[in-house]
Short mmCIF file of C-alpha atoms in Angstrom, two decimals:
data_model
loop_
_atom_site.label_atom_id
_atom_site.label_comp_id
_atom_site.label_asym_id
_atom_site.label_seq_id
_atom_site.Cartn_x
_atom_site.Cartn_y
_atom_site.Cartn_z
CA MET A 561 0.00 0.00 0.00
CA ALA A 562 3.10 2.29 0.16
CA ASN A 563 2.61 3.21 -3.43
CA LEU A 564 -0.93 4.50 -2.86
CA VAL A 565 -1.77 8.01 -1.75
CA LEU A 566 -4.92 9.87 -0.83
CA SER A 567 -6.24 12.47 -3.21
CA GLU A 568 -9.43 14.42 -3.35
CA CYS A 569 -10.91 11.68 -5.52
CA GLY A 570 -9.86 8.77 -3.33
CA ILE A 571 -6.92 6.37 -3.45
CA ARG A 572 -4.72 6.72 -6.54
CA PRO A 573 -1.39 5.19 -7.58
CA LEU A 574 1.68 7.27 -6.84
CA PRO A 575 3.17 8.48 -10.17
CA ARG A 576 6.39 6.77 -11.19
CA ILE A 577 9.53 8.85 -11.28
CA TYR A 578 12.26 7.84 -13.75
CA THR A 579 15.89 8.30 -12.91
CA THR A 580 16.98 8.82 -16.53
CA PRO A 581 15.27 9.85 -19.78
CA ARG A 582 13.76 6.89 -21.63
CA SER A 583 14.44 6.09 -25.25
CA THR A 584 10.80 5.12 -25.68
CA PHE A 585 7.64 5.93 -23.81
CA LEU A 586 5.80 3.08 -22.14
CA SER A 587 2.22 3.48 -23.22
CA ASN A 588 0.89 1.51 -20.29
CA THR A 589 2.48 3.78 -17.70
CA THR A 590 0.09 6.13 -15.92
CA PHE A 591 1.54 9.54 -15.14
CA LYS A 592 -1.10 12.00 -14.00
CA LEU A 593 -0.88 15.44 -12.52
CA ARG A 594 -3.90 16.92 -10.87
CA PRO A 595 -4.57 20.38 -9.48
CA SER A 596 -3.74 20.36 -5.80
CA PRO A 597 -5.84 22.38 -3.34
CA SER A 598 -4.50 25.65 -2.10
CA SER A 599 -5.39 24.83 1.50
CA SER A 600 -2.91 23.20 3.82
CA SER A 601 -5.04 20.08 4.21
CA SER A 602 -4.45 17.49 1.55
CA LEU A 603 -8.05 16.30 1.77
CA ALA A 604 -9.70 19.71 1.42
CA PHE A 605 -11.32 20.76 -1.79
CA GLY A 606 -9.72 23.98 -3.14
CA LEU A 607 -11.50 25.45 -6.12
CA ASN A 608 -10.12 28.98 -6.15
CA SER A 609 -6.68 28.22 -7.61
CA ARG A 610 -4.95 25.59 -9.69
CA ASN A 611 -1.49 24.49 -8.76
CA TRP A 612 -0.23 21.94 -11.28
CA ALA A 613 1.89 19.85 -8.98
CA LEU A 614 2.23 16.21 -8.02
CA ASN A 615 -0.64 15.56 -5.62
CA VAL A 616 1.28 13.52 -3.04
CA THR A 617 0.00 13.27 0.53
CA THR A 618 0.55 11.07 3.57
CA PRO A 619 0.62 7.36 2.66
CA LEU A 620 -1.76 4.95 4.37
CA THR A 621 1.18 2.91 5.63
CA VAL A 622 4.75 3.85 6.37
CA ASP A 623 7.20 2.93 3.63
CA SER A 624 10.19 1.20 5.20
CA SER A 625 12.31 1.44 2.05
CA PRO A 626 15.11 4.01 2.05
CA PRO A 627 14.09 7.43 0.68
CA ILE A 628 14.97 8.28 -2.89
CA GLU A 629 17.66 10.93 -3.05
CA GLU A 630 16.19 14.16 -4.32
CA GLU A 631 18.92 14.66 -6.88
CA THR A 632 18.13 11.29 -8.51
CA GLN A 633 14.49 12.16 -9.07
CA ARG A 634 14.35 13.33 -12.66
CA PHE A 635 11.47 14.80 -14.57
CA ASP A 636 10.70 12.86 -17.74
CA PRO A 637 10.26 15.38 -20.60
CA GLY A 638 8.99 12.59 -22.88
CA ALA A 639 5.96 11.84 -20.72
CA PRO A 640 2.59 13.16 -21.92
CA PRO A 641 1.72 16.42 -20.14
CA PRO A 642 -1.18 16.48 -17.64
CA PHE A 643 -2.72 19.51 -19.37
CA ASN A 644 -3.96 20.30 -22.86
CA LEU A 645 -3.88 23.25 -25.24
CA ALA A 646 -7.19 24.53 -23.91
CA ASP A 647 -5.71 24.78 -20.40
CA ILE A 648 -2.81 26.89 -21.68
CA ARG A 649 -5.08 29.04 -23.82
CA ALA A 650 -7.38 29.72 -20.88
CA ALA A 651 -4.47 30.98 -18.79
CA ILE A 652 -3.44 33.61 -21.34
CA PRO A 653 -5.18 37.00 -20.94
CA LYS A 654 -7.67 37.80 -23.69
CA HIS A 655 -5.95 41.02 -24.73
CA CYS A 656 -2.81 39.03 -25.63
CA TRP A 657 -4.67 37.67 -28.65
CA VAL A 658 -5.56 41.12 -30.00
CA LYS A 659 -3.61 42.25 -33.09
CA ASN A 660 -3.02 45.95 -33.54
CA PRO A 661 -1.98 46.69 -37.14
CA TRP A 662 -0.95 50.26 -36.26
CA LYS A 663 1.37 49.01 -33.57
CA SER A 664 2.74 46.36 -35.90
CA MET A 665 3.36 48.98 -38.60
CA SER A 666 5.14 51.20 -36.08
CA TYR A 667 7.76 48.48 -35.65
CA VAL A 668 8.17 48.28 -39.42
CA VAL A 669 8.65 52.05 -39.69
CA ARG A 670 11.13 52.00 -36.82
CA ASP A 671 13.23 49.18 -38.25
CA VAL A 672 13.23 50.46 -41.84
CA ALA A 673 14.25 53.93 -40.63
CA ILE A 674 17.15 52.44 -38.68
CA VAL A 675 18.27 50.39 -41.70
CA PHE A 676 18.43 53.45 -43.97
CA ALA A 677 20.05 55.59 -41.27
CA LEU A 678 22.77 53.02 -40.68
CA ALA A 679 23.46 52.68 -44.41
CA ALA A 680 23.58 56.45 -44.93
CA GLY A 681 25.86 56.97 -41.94
CA ALA A 682 28.27 54.21 -42.95
CA ALA A 683 28.43 55.41 -46.57
CA TYR A 684 29.04 59.00 -45.46
CA LEU A 685 31.82 58.14 -43.00
CA ASN A 686 33.29 55.39 -45.22
CA SER A 687 35.87 54.46 -42.58
CA TRP A 688 37.30 51.02 -41.89
CA LEU A 689 36.86 51.83 -38.21
CA VAL A 690 33.13 52.14 -38.82
CA TRP A 691 32.44 49.37 -41.32
CA PRO A 692 32.76 46.39 -38.91
CA LEU A 693 30.36 48.06 -36.46
CA TYR A 694 27.99 48.80 -39.31
CA TRP A 695 28.04 45.19 -40.51
CA LEU A 696 27.10 43.86 -37.09
CA ALA A 697 24.39 46.47 -36.53
CA GLN A 698 22.91 46.30 -40.04
CA GLY A 699 23.01 42.49 -40.13
CA THR A 700 21.06 42.47 -36.87
CA MET A 701 18.52 44.91 -38.32
CA PHE A 702 18.11 42.73 -41.43
CA TRP A 703 17.30 39.89 -39.04
CA ALA A 704 14.76 42.14 -37.28
CA LEU A 705 13.09 42.77 -40.66
CA PHE A 706 12.90 39.02 -41.18
CA VAL A 707 11.12 38.59 -37.83
CA LEU A 708 8.48 41.17 -38.75
CA GLY A 709 7.92 39.43 -42.09
CA HIS A 710 7.72 36.19 -40.13
CA ASP A 711 4.84 37.70 -38.12
CA CYS A 712 3.11 38.58 -41.39
CA GLY A 713 3.44 34.95 -42.46
CA HIS A 714 1.76 33.76 -39.26
CA GLY A 715 -1.01 36.33 -39.49
CA SER A 716 -0.02 37.78 -36.11
CA PHE A 717 0.87 41.09 -37.78
CA SER A 718 -2.77 41.95 -38.45
CA ASN A 719 -6.14 40.39 -39.26
CA ASP A 720 -5.93 41.64 -42.85
CA PRO A 721 -4.39 38.97 -45.13
CA ARG A 722 -3.70 41.54 -47.85
CA LEU A 723 -1.79 43.82 -45.50
CA ASN A 724 0.16 40.84 -44.19
CA SER A 725 1.03 39.76 -47.72
CA VAL A 726 2.15 43.20 -48.93
CA VAL A 727 4.27 43.97 -45.87
CA GLY A 728 5.64 40.43 -45.77
CA HIS A 729 6.72 40.59 -49.41
CA LEU A 730 8.39 43.98 -48.99
CA LEU A 731 10.30 42.93 -45.88
CA HIS A 732 11.33 39.44 -46.95
CA SER A 733 12.13 40.29 -50.57
CA SER A 734 14.45 43.05 -49.35
CA ILE A 735 16.61 40.41 -47.66
CA LEU A 736 16.24 37.81 -50.45
CA VAL A 737 13.66 35.54 -48.83
CA PRO A 738 10.76 34.20 -50.98
CA TYR A 739 7.88 35.22 -48.74
CA HIS A 740 5.16 32.73 -49.67
CA GLY A 741 7.60 29.87 -50.25
CA TRP A 742 9.04 30.39 -46.79
CA ARG A 743 5.63 31.08 -45.21
CA ILE A 744 4.22 27.75 -46.39
CA SER A 745 7.23 25.69 -45.33
CA HIS A 746 7.31 27.47 -41.97
CA ARG A 747 3.65 26.61 -41.50
CA THR A 748 4.63 22.97 -42.06
CA HIS A 749 7.32 23.38 -39.40
CA HIS A 750 4.83 24.65 -36.83
CA GLN A 751 2.21 22.03 -37.65
CA ASN A 752 4.77 19.22 -37.22
CA HIS A 753 7.20 20.61 -34.66
CA GLY A 754 9.04 17.92 -32.75
CA HIS A 755 8.31 15.19 -35.32
CA VAL A 756 11.42 13.36 -36.57
CA GLU A 757 10.30 12.93 -40.17
CA ASN A 758 7.57 15.53 -40.70
CA ASP A 759 9.17 18.62 -39.16
CA GLU A 760 10.61 21.02 -41.70
CA SER A 761 13.47 23.03 -40.19
CA TRP A 762 16.36 21.91 -37.98
CA HIS A 763 14.74 18.52 -37.45
CA PRO A 764 17.02 15.58 -36.61
CA MET A 765 18.29 13.16 -39.20
CA SER A 766 17.65 9.49 -38.64
CA GLU A 767 20.75 7.33 -38.29
CA LYS A 768 20.04 5.80 -41.70
CA ILE A 769 19.98 9.18 -43.47
CA TYR A 770 22.97 10.41 -41.49
CA LYS A 771 25.06 7.48 -42.69
CA THR A 772 24.22 8.24 -46.33
CA LEU A 773 25.82 11.71 -46.10
CA ASP A 774 29.32 12.06 -47.48
CA ARG A 775 31.98 13.32 -45.14
CA PRO A 776 32.10 16.92 -46.50
CA THR A 777 28.33 17.27 -46.02
CA ARG A 778 28.54 15.99 -42.45
CA PHE A 779 31.44 18.31 -41.73
CA PHE A 780 29.57 21.33 -43.12
CA ARG A 781 26.39 20.44 -41.24
CA PHE A 782 28.05 20.17 -37.81
CA THR A 783 30.98 22.57 -37.97
CA LEU A 784 30.94 26.19 -36.80
CA PRO A 785 30.63 28.72 -38.31
CA LEU A 786 29.85 26.91 -41.59
CA VAL A 787 26.49 25.56 -40.45
CA MET A 788 25.42 29.10 -39.52
CA LEU A 789 25.49 29.95 -43.25
CA ALA A 790 23.04 27.22 -44.21
CA TYR A 791 19.79 29.16 -44.68
CA PRO A 792 20.13 30.24 -48.35
CA PHE A 793 21.07 26.67 -49.28
CA TYR A 794 18.06 25.38 -47.35
CA LEU A 795 15.81 27.71 -49.36
CA TRP A 796 17.18 26.28 -52.59
CA ALA A 797 17.28 22.58 -51.73
CA ARG A 798 15.78 22.01 -48.22
CA SER A 799 17.35 19.70 -45.64
CA PRO A 800 19.08 16.32 -46.14
CA GLY A 801 16.49 13.64 -46.81
CA LYS A 802 13.95 16.10 -48.25
CA LYS A 803 13.47 17.27 -51.83
CA GLY A 804 12.15 20.43 -53.41
CA SER A 805 12.82 24.16 -53.41
CA HIS A 806 11.14 27.20 -51.87
CA TYR A 807 11.28 28.91 -55.27
CA HIS A 808 9.68 26.24 -57.44
CA PRO A 809 5.86 26.03 -57.53
CA ASP A 810 5.92 22.27 -58.24
CA SER A 811 7.95 21.49 -55.12
CA ASP A 812 6.64 18.88 -52.69
CA LEU A 813 6.36 21.70 -50.18
CA PHE A 814 3.33 23.19 -51.87
CA LEU A 815 -0.24 22.29 -52.73
CA PRO A 816 -1.47 22.87 -56.28
CA LYS A 817 -3.60 25.82 -55.12
CA GLU A 818 -0.48 27.51 -53.71
CA LYS A 819 1.43 27.66 -57.01
CA LYS A 820 0.33 31.22 -57.77
CA ASP A 821 1.52 32.43 -54.38
CA VAL A 822 4.90 30.76 -54.85
CA LEU A 823 5.32 32.27 -58.32
CA THR A 824 4.47 35.72 -56.95
CA SER A 825 7.11 35.48 -54.23
CA THR A 826 9.73 34.10 -56.60
CA ALA A 827 9.05 37.02 -58.95
CA CYS A 828 9.50 39.50 -56.08
CA TRP A 829 12.75 37.78 -55.08
CA THR A 830 13.98 37.99 -58.68
CA ALA A 831 13.09 41.69 -58.85
CA MET A 832 15.11 42.37 -55.69
CA ALA A 833 18.06 40.43 -57.07
CA ALA A 834 17.87 42.54 -60.24
CA VAL A 835 17.87 45.76 -58.17
CA LEU A 836 20.98 44.61 -56.33
CA ILE A 837 22.73 43.80 -59.60
CA CYS A 838 21.91 47.26 -60.96
CA LEU A 839 23.20 48.88 -57.77
CA ASN A 840 26.45 47.00 -58.26
CA PHE A 841 26.93 48.85 -61.56
CA VAL A 842 25.92 52.19 -60.06
CA MET A 843 27.81 52.07 -56.75
CA GLY A 844 30.45 49.47 -57.49
CA PRO A 845 30.65 45.87 -56.25
CA MET A 846 32.93 46.69 -53.30
CA GLN A 847 30.58 49.35 -51.96
CA MET A 848 27.61 47.00 -52.37
CA LEU A 849 29.50 44.26 -50.59
CA LYS A 850 30.09 46.59 -47.66
CA LEU A 851 26.61 48.08 -47.61
CA TYR A 852 24.52 44.97 -48.32
CA GLY A 853 26.52 41.78 -48.89
CA ILE A 854 28.22 41.39 -45.53
CA PRO A 855 25.14 42.50 -43.50
CA TYR A 856 23.11 39.95 -45.46
CA TRP A 857 25.36 37.13 -44.26
CA ILE A 858 25.33 38.46 -40.69
CA ASN A 859 21.53 38.28 -40.94
CA VAL A 860 21.77 34.67 -42.16
CA MET A 861 23.96 33.79 -39.19
CA TRP A 862 21.47 35.37 -36.80
CA LEU A 863 18.63 33.43 -38.40
CA ASP A 864 20.40 30.07 -38.21
CA PHE A 865 21.76 30.78 -34.72
CA VAL A 866 18.37 31.69 -33.24
CA THR A 867 16.25 29.08 -34.99
CA TYR A 868 18.69 26.26 -34.18
CA LEU A 869 18.86 27.09 -30.47
CA HIS A 870 15.07 27.19 -30.20
CA HIS A 871 15.08 23.44 -30.81
CA HIS A 872 18.49 22.26 -29.60
CA GLY A 873 21.05 22.64 -26.89
CA HIS A 874 19.19 22.19 -23.62
CA GLU A 875 21.34 20.79 -20.82
CA ASP A 876 18.96 17.83 -20.62
CA LYS A 877 18.27 15.90 -23.80
CA LEU A 878 14.79 16.68 -25.10
CA PRO A 879 12.67 14.15 -26.98
CA TRP A 880 11.68 13.95 -30.62
CA TYR A 881 8.61 11.96 -31.58
CA ARG A 882 7.20 9.64 -34.20
CA GLY A 883 3.94 7.79 -34.77
CA LYS A 884 1.25 7.81 -32.13
CA GLU A 885 3.54 9.37 -29.52
CA TRP A 886 3.65 12.66 -31.43
CA SER A 887 1.04 15.32 -30.85
CA TYR A 888 0.97 19.02 -31.59
CA LEU A 889 1.21 19.82 -27.88
CA ARG A 890 4.02 17.38 -27.06
CA GLY A 891 6.03 18.52 -30.06
CA GLY A 892 5.60 22.18 -29.19
CA LEU A 893 6.72 21.61 -25.60
CA THR A 894 10.17 20.53 -26.81
CA THR A 895 10.91 24.07 -28.04
CA LEU A 896 13.01 26.41 -25.93
CA ASP A 897 12.94 30.04 -24.87
CA ARG A 898 16.23 31.95 -25.06
CA ASP A 899 17.35 35.24 -23.55
CA TYR A 900 19.29 37.52 -25.93
CA GLY A 901 19.89 40.48 -23.63
CA VAL A 902 19.47 43.85 -25.35
CA ILE A 903 18.77 42.03 -28.62
CA ASN A 904 15.39 40.87 -27.27
CA ASN A 905 13.77 44.18 -28.09
CA ILE A 906 15.62 44.58 -31.39
CA HIS A 907 14.44 41.25 -32.80
CA HIS A 908 10.95 41.56 -31.37
CA ASP A 909 11.12 38.98 -28.55
CA ILE A 910 11.49 36.06 -30.94
CA GLY A 911 13.38 34.29 -28.13
CA THR A 912 10.04 33.90 -26.32
CA HIS A 913 9.47 30.84 -28.43
CA VAL A 914 7.45 28.18 -26.60
CA ILE A 915 4.17 30.09 -26.53
CA HIS A 916 4.85 31.37 -30.04
CA HIS A 917 5.17 27.80 -31.31
CA LEU A 918 1.97 26.67 -29.65
CA PHE A 919 -0.01 29.81 -30.53
CA PRO A 920 1.71 31.55 -33.47
CA GLN A 921 -1.24 33.93 -33.90
CA ILE A 922 -0.24 35.88 -30.75
CA PRO A 923 1.51 39.16 -31.72
CA HIS A 924 5.16 39.39 -30.72
CA TYR A 925 4.50 42.35 -28.39
CA HIS A 926 2.27 40.13 -26.21
CA LEU A 927 4.48 37.04 -26.08
CA VAL A 928 6.32 37.86 -22.84
CA GLU A 929 3.09 38.51 -20.94
CA ALA A 930 1.43 35.42 -22.43
CA THR A 931 4.39 33.28 -21.41
CA GLU A 932 4.32 34.52 -17.82
CA ALA A 933 0.62 33.74 -17.62
CA ALA A 934 1.09 30.22 -19.01
CA LYS A 935 4.02 29.19 -16.81
CA PRO A 936 1.89 27.90 -13.88
CA VAL A 937 0.12 25.55 -16.29
CA LEU A 938 3.25 24.43 -18.11
CA GLY A 939 5.15 23.59 -14.90
CA LYS A 940 8.35 21.67 -15.59
CA TYR A 941 7.48 21.43 -19.25
CA TYR A 942 8.61 25.05 -19.45
CA ARG A 943 12.37 25.47 -19.16
CA GLU A 944 13.51 28.85 -17.91
CA PRO A 945 16.18 30.30 -20.21
CA ASP A 946 19.59 31.20 -18.85
CA LYS A 947 19.82 34.91 -18.18
CA SER A 948 21.90 36.81 -20.69
CA GLY A 949 24.27 39.69 -20.26
CA PRO A 950 23.88 42.69 -22.57
CA LEU A 951 24.89 40.41 -25.46
CA PRO A 952 23.96 36.69 -25.64
CA LEU A 953 27.54 35.44 -25.58
CA HIS A 954 26.57 32.62 -23.22
CA LEU A 955 24.70 30.96 -26.08
CA LEU A 956 27.88 30.42 -28.12
CA GLY A 957 29.06 27.70 -25.75
CA ILE A 958 25.63 26.04 -25.81
CA LEU A 959 25.67 26.07 -29.60
CA ALA A 960 29.17 24.58 -29.80
CA LYS A 961 28.30 21.83 -27.31
CA SER A 962 25.15 20.90 -29.23
CA MET A 963 27.06 20.70 -32.51
CA LYS A 964 29.37 18.14 -30.92
CA GLU A 965 26.61 16.03 -29.37
CA ASP A 966 23.40 16.28 -31.43
CA HIS A 967 23.99 14.47 -34.71
CA TYR A 968 21.21 11.95 -35.36
CA VAL A 969 18.43 9.92 -33.74
CA SER A 970 17.69 6.22 -33.82
CA ASP A 971 15.78 4.71 -36.74
CA GLN A 972 13.49 2.90 -34.29
CA GLY A 973 11.35 4.15 -31.44
CA ASP A 974 8.55 6.68 -31.19
CA VAL A 975 10.29 8.74 -28.49
CA VAL A 976 13.93 9.28 -29.38
CA TYR A 977 16.84 11.45 -28.29
CA TYR A 978 19.86 12.81 -30.10
CA LYS A 979 23.01 10.70 -30.34
CA ALA A 980 26.58 11.73 -31.14
CA ASP A 981 28.88 10.40 -33.86
CA PRO A 982 32.25 9.99 -32.06
CA ASN A 983 34.07 9.76 -35.39
CA LEU A 984 32.66 12.93 -36.97
CA TYR A 985 35.73 15.02 -36.22
CA GLY A 986 38.21 12.19 -36.56
CA GLU A 987 37.92 11.09 -32.93
CA LYS A 988 38.07 7.45 -31.98
CA SER A 989 35.04 5.72 -30.61
CA MET A 990 35.16 5.24 -26.85
#
C-alpha cells in the first residue's frame, strides 16, 4: 500500500519517477498530474486556484524502504503532459490575442528607418573603423526585418491577409527571402514541430539518413561557423532527406492551389536580385559588398543561430517523436525560450518561443506577458532560459556543445533522443 496516496478523488497510484530519460515511452504507464488544493489540508477541496503539482500526501502505511535521493528524481520530458492546449489558452489573458496593425506597422517604420540611417551613416563616413560596427548592426537589423515578415506569415501582424502579404513581401524580398515559399514551409514546421520525419526546419536526421551523407556534407552540417550559413542553401534545396525548393511552384512543399503564391514570391525575389545587380553597376561591387553583402550574411547567421537554439542545446536531452507518440502539444513543448539580452527588443522577442510555437497567432509584443501567464500551467514542461548579459555570448558555448553532441536519432522508437557520432571530427570511438 506504500505506493498508494490519498487524493481528493480517493486512493490513486503514486506516479512513477524515472531516474533517466527513456528512449521510448511506455504506453501503459500512468503519469497523472492533478490540481492540488490551495489549503494546507491534503483532503480539502480547493477550487479557487490551480497548482499543477504532483498531488502527493501522507501514505496509508509507512514505507520502510530508504528514501529516494532528491537529486536522482528526474522529470521525464517525454511523458505526456497532464494539461492540454485549452488549459494553456485559458491561462493567457484575452488582450494578448488582440492584433493591432498600427502598432505592428510602427515596428516596421522603426526598423526600416534604422536600416536606412545606418546605411547612410556608414556610406558618409566610409571608414574602416566604422564598417565592422555597421556590418554587425545592419546584419542584426536585417534579421529584425525578417522577424516582422515572419509575423506577417503567421497572421499575427494583423487580421488583414492583404496587408500581411504586402508587408511580408516587402520585408522578406528586401533580404532575399521568398515570402510565400518560406511562409508555407514554416507553416509545415509549426504544424509538425518535434516530429522526426515531418518537421521542416532543424529537425534531426535518422541514423540511416545520417550514414548516407558524405563526409564533407557531415562536416559542413556540424561545424561552426559553416552551419550558420546554411539558410540560403536550405531555401534552394531544403534539408538532407527532403526534396524540393522554396522557389519552385511544383515542389513537394506546396499544394497545387499555392502555385500562384509561390510564383508571386519568386518574382519579387527575382526583382530584388535585379535591383541589387543594378546597384552594383551604379555604386560598385565593393561598396555594395560593404553596404549589403556582408550585413546579409550576418543576418543569415542570426537566423540560423536563433532558430537552431530554439530546438536544440538544452542541458537535458529533449525528446523527438514519431507515430502515435507525437502530438501538436508534445512537439511544441520541446521548443526552448532563449534570452538575448538587449537584442530581445531589437528582434521583437522572438526568443520567447514556446508560446509562439503553440499559438503563433499571438503578436510578438504580447508574447512575454502570455508566457508569464502560461508558466503555472506548463510547470516543468517550461524550461527557464539562462539569463543573458547585454549580449547573448553565453549561447555560443551552448551552440558549440550541441554541434558536438546532437547528430542523429535512432531509426526505431517513437520517443527518441539525439546521439553523437564519435568519429565525426576524426575522434576514436570510446
